[in-house]
mmCIF file of N, CA and C in Angstrom:
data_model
loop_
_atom_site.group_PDB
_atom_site.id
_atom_site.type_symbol
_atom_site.label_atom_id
_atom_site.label_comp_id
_atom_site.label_asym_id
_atom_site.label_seq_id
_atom_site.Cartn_x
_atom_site.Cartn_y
_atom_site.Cartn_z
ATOM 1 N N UNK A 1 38.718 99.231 91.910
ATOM 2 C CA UNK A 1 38.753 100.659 91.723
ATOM 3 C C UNK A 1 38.532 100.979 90.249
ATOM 4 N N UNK A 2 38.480 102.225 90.018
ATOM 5 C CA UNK A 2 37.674 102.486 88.630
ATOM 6 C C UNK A 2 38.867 103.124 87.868
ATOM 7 N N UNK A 3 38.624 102.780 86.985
ATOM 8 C CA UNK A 3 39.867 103.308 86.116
ATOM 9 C C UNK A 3 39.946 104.799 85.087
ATOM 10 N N UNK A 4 38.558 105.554 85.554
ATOM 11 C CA UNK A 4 37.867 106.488 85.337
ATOM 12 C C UNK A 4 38.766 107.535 86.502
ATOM 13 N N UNK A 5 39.744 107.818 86.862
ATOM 14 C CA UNK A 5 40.758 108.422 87.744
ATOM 15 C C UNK A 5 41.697 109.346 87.384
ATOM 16 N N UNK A 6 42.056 110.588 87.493
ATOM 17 C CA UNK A 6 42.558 111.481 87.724
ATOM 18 C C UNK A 6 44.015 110.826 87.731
ATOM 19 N N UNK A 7 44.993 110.863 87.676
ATOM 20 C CA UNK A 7 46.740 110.455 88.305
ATOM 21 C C UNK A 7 47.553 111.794 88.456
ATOM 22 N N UNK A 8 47.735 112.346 89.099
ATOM 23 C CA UNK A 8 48.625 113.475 89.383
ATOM 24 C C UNK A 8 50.153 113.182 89.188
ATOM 25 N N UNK A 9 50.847 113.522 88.085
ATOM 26 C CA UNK A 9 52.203 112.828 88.371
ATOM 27 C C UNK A 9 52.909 114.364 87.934
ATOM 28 N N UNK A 10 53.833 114.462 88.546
ATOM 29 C CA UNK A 10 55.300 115.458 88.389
ATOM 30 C C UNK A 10 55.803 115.682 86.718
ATOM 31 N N UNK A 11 55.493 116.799 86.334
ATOM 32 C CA UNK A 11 55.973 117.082 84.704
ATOM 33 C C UNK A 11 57.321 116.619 84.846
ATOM 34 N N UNK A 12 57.700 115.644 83.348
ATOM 35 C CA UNK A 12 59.292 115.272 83.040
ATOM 36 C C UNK A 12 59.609 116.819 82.770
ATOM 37 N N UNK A 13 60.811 116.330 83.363
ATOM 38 C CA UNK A 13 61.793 117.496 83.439
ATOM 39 C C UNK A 13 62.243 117.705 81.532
ATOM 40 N N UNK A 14 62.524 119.153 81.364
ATOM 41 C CA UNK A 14 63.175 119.295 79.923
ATOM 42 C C UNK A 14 64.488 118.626 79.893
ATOM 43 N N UNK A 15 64.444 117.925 78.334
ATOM 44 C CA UNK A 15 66.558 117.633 78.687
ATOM 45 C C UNK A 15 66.857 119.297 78.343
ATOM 46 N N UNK A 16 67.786 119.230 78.715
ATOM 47 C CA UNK A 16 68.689 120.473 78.057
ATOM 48 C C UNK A 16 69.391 120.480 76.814
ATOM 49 N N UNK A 17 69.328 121.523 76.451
ATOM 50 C CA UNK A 17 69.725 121.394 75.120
ATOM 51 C C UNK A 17 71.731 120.873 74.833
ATOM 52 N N UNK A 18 71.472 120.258 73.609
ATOM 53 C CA UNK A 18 72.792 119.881 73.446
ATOM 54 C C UNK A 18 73.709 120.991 73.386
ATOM 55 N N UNK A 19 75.029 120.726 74.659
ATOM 56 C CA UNK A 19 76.093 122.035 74.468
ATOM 57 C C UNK A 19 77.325 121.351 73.105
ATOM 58 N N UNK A 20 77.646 122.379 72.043
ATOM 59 C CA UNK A 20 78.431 121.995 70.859
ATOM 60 C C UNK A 20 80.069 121.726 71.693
ATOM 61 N N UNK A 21 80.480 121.125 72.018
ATOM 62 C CA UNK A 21 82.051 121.032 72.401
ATOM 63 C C UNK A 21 82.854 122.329 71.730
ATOM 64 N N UNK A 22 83.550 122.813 72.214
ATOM 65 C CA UNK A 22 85.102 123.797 71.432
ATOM 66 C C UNK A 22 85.551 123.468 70.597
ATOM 67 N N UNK A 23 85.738 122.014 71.140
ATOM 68 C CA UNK A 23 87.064 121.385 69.802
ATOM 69 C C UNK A 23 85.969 120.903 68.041
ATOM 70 N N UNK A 24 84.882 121.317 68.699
ATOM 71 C CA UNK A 24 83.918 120.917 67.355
ATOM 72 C C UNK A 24 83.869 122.545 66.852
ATOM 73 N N UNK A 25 83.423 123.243 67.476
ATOM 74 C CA UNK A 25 83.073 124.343 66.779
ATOM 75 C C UNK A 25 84.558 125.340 66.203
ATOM 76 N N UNK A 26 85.302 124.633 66.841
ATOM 77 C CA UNK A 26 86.895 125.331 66.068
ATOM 78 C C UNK A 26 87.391 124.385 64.912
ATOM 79 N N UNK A 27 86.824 123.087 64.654
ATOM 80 C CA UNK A 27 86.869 122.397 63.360
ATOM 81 C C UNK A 27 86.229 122.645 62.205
ATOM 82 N N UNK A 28 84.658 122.970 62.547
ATOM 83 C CA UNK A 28 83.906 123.751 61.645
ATOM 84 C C UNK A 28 84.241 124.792 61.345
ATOM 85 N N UNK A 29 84.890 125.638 62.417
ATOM 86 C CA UNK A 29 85.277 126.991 61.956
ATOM 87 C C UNK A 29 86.556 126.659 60.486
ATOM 88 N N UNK A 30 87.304 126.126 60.594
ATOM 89 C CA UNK A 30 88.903 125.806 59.727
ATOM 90 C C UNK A 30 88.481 124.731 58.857
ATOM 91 N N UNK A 31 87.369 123.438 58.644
ATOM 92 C CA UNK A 31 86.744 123.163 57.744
ATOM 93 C C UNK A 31 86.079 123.951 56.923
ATOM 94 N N UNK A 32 85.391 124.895 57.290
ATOM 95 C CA UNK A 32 84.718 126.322 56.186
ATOM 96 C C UNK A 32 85.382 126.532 55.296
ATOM 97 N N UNK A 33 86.748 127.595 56.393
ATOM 98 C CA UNK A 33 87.821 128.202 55.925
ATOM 99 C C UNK A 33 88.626 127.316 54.844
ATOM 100 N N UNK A 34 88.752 126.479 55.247
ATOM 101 C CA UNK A 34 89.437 125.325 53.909
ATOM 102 C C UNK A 34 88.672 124.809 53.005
ATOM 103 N N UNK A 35 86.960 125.005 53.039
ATOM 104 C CA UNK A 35 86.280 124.751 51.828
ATOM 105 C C UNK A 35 86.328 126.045 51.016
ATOM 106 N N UNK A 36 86.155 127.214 51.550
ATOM 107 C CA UNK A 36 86.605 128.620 50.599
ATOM 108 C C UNK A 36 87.591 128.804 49.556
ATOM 109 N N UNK A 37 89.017 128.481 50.280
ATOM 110 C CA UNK A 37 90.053 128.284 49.537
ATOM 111 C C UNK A 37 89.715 127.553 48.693
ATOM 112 N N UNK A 38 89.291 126.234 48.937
ATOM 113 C CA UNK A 38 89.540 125.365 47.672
ATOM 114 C C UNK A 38 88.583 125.535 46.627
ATOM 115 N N UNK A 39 87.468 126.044 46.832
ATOM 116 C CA UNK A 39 86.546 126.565 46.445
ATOM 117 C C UNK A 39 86.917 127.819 45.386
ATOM 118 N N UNK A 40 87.318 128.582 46.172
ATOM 119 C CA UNK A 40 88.361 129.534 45.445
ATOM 120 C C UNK A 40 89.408 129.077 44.459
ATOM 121 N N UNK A 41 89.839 128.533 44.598
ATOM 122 C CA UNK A 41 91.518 127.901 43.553
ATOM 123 C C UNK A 41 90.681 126.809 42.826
ATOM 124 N N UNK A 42 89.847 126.379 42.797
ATOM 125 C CA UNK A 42 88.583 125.678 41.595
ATOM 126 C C UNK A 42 88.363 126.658 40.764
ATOM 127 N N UNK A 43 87.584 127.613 41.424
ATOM 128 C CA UNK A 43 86.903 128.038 40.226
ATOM 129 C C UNK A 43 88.415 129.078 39.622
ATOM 130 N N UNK A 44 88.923 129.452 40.361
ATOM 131 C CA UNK A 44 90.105 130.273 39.236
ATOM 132 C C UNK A 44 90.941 129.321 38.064
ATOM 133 N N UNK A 45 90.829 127.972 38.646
ATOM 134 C CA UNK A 45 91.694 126.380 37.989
ATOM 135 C C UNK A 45 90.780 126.983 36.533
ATOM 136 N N UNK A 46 89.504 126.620 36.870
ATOM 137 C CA UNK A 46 88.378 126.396 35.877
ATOM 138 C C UNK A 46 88.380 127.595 34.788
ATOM 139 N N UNK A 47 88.141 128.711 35.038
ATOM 140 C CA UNK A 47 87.709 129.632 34.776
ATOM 141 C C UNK A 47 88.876 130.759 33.977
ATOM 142 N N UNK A 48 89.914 130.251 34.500
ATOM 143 C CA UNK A 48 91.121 131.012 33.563
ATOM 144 C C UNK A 48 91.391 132.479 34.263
ATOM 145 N N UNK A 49 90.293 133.175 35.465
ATOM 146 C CA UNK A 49 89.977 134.192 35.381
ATOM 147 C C UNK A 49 91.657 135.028 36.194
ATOM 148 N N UNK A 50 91.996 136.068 35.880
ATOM 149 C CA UNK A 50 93.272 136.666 36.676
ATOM 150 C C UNK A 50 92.453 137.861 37.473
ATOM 151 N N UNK A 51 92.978 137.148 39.237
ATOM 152 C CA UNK A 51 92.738 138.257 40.202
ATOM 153 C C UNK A 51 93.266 139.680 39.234
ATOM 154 N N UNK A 52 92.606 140.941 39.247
ATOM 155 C CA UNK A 52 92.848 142.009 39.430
ATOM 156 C C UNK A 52 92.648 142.822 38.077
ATOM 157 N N UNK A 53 92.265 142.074 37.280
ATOM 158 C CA UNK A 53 92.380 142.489 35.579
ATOM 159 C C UNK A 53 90.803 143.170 35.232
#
């Protein structure tokens, strides 16, 4: 047979996209939140600066 042939085969299916877990996206959420702060109390360490002046 000739290898000059057509093959009809069934499209792969899509994967689906990756679902993020809860317990990940509520770590990122309170990892942020705790890079701000510290982020925050750095640069005031650094900077000498007084909230409100």
């Amino acid at each position: 047979m000739s290898d000059n042939v057509i093959k009809f085969q069934p499209r792969p299916k899509p994967q689906p996209p990756r679902q993020t877990p809860p317990w990940a996206k509520r770590l990122l959420v309170v990892l942020a939140i705790a890079a701000f702060f510290i982020a925050a109390y750095v640069y005031f360490a650094l900077t000498g600066a007084a909230a409100g002046v």
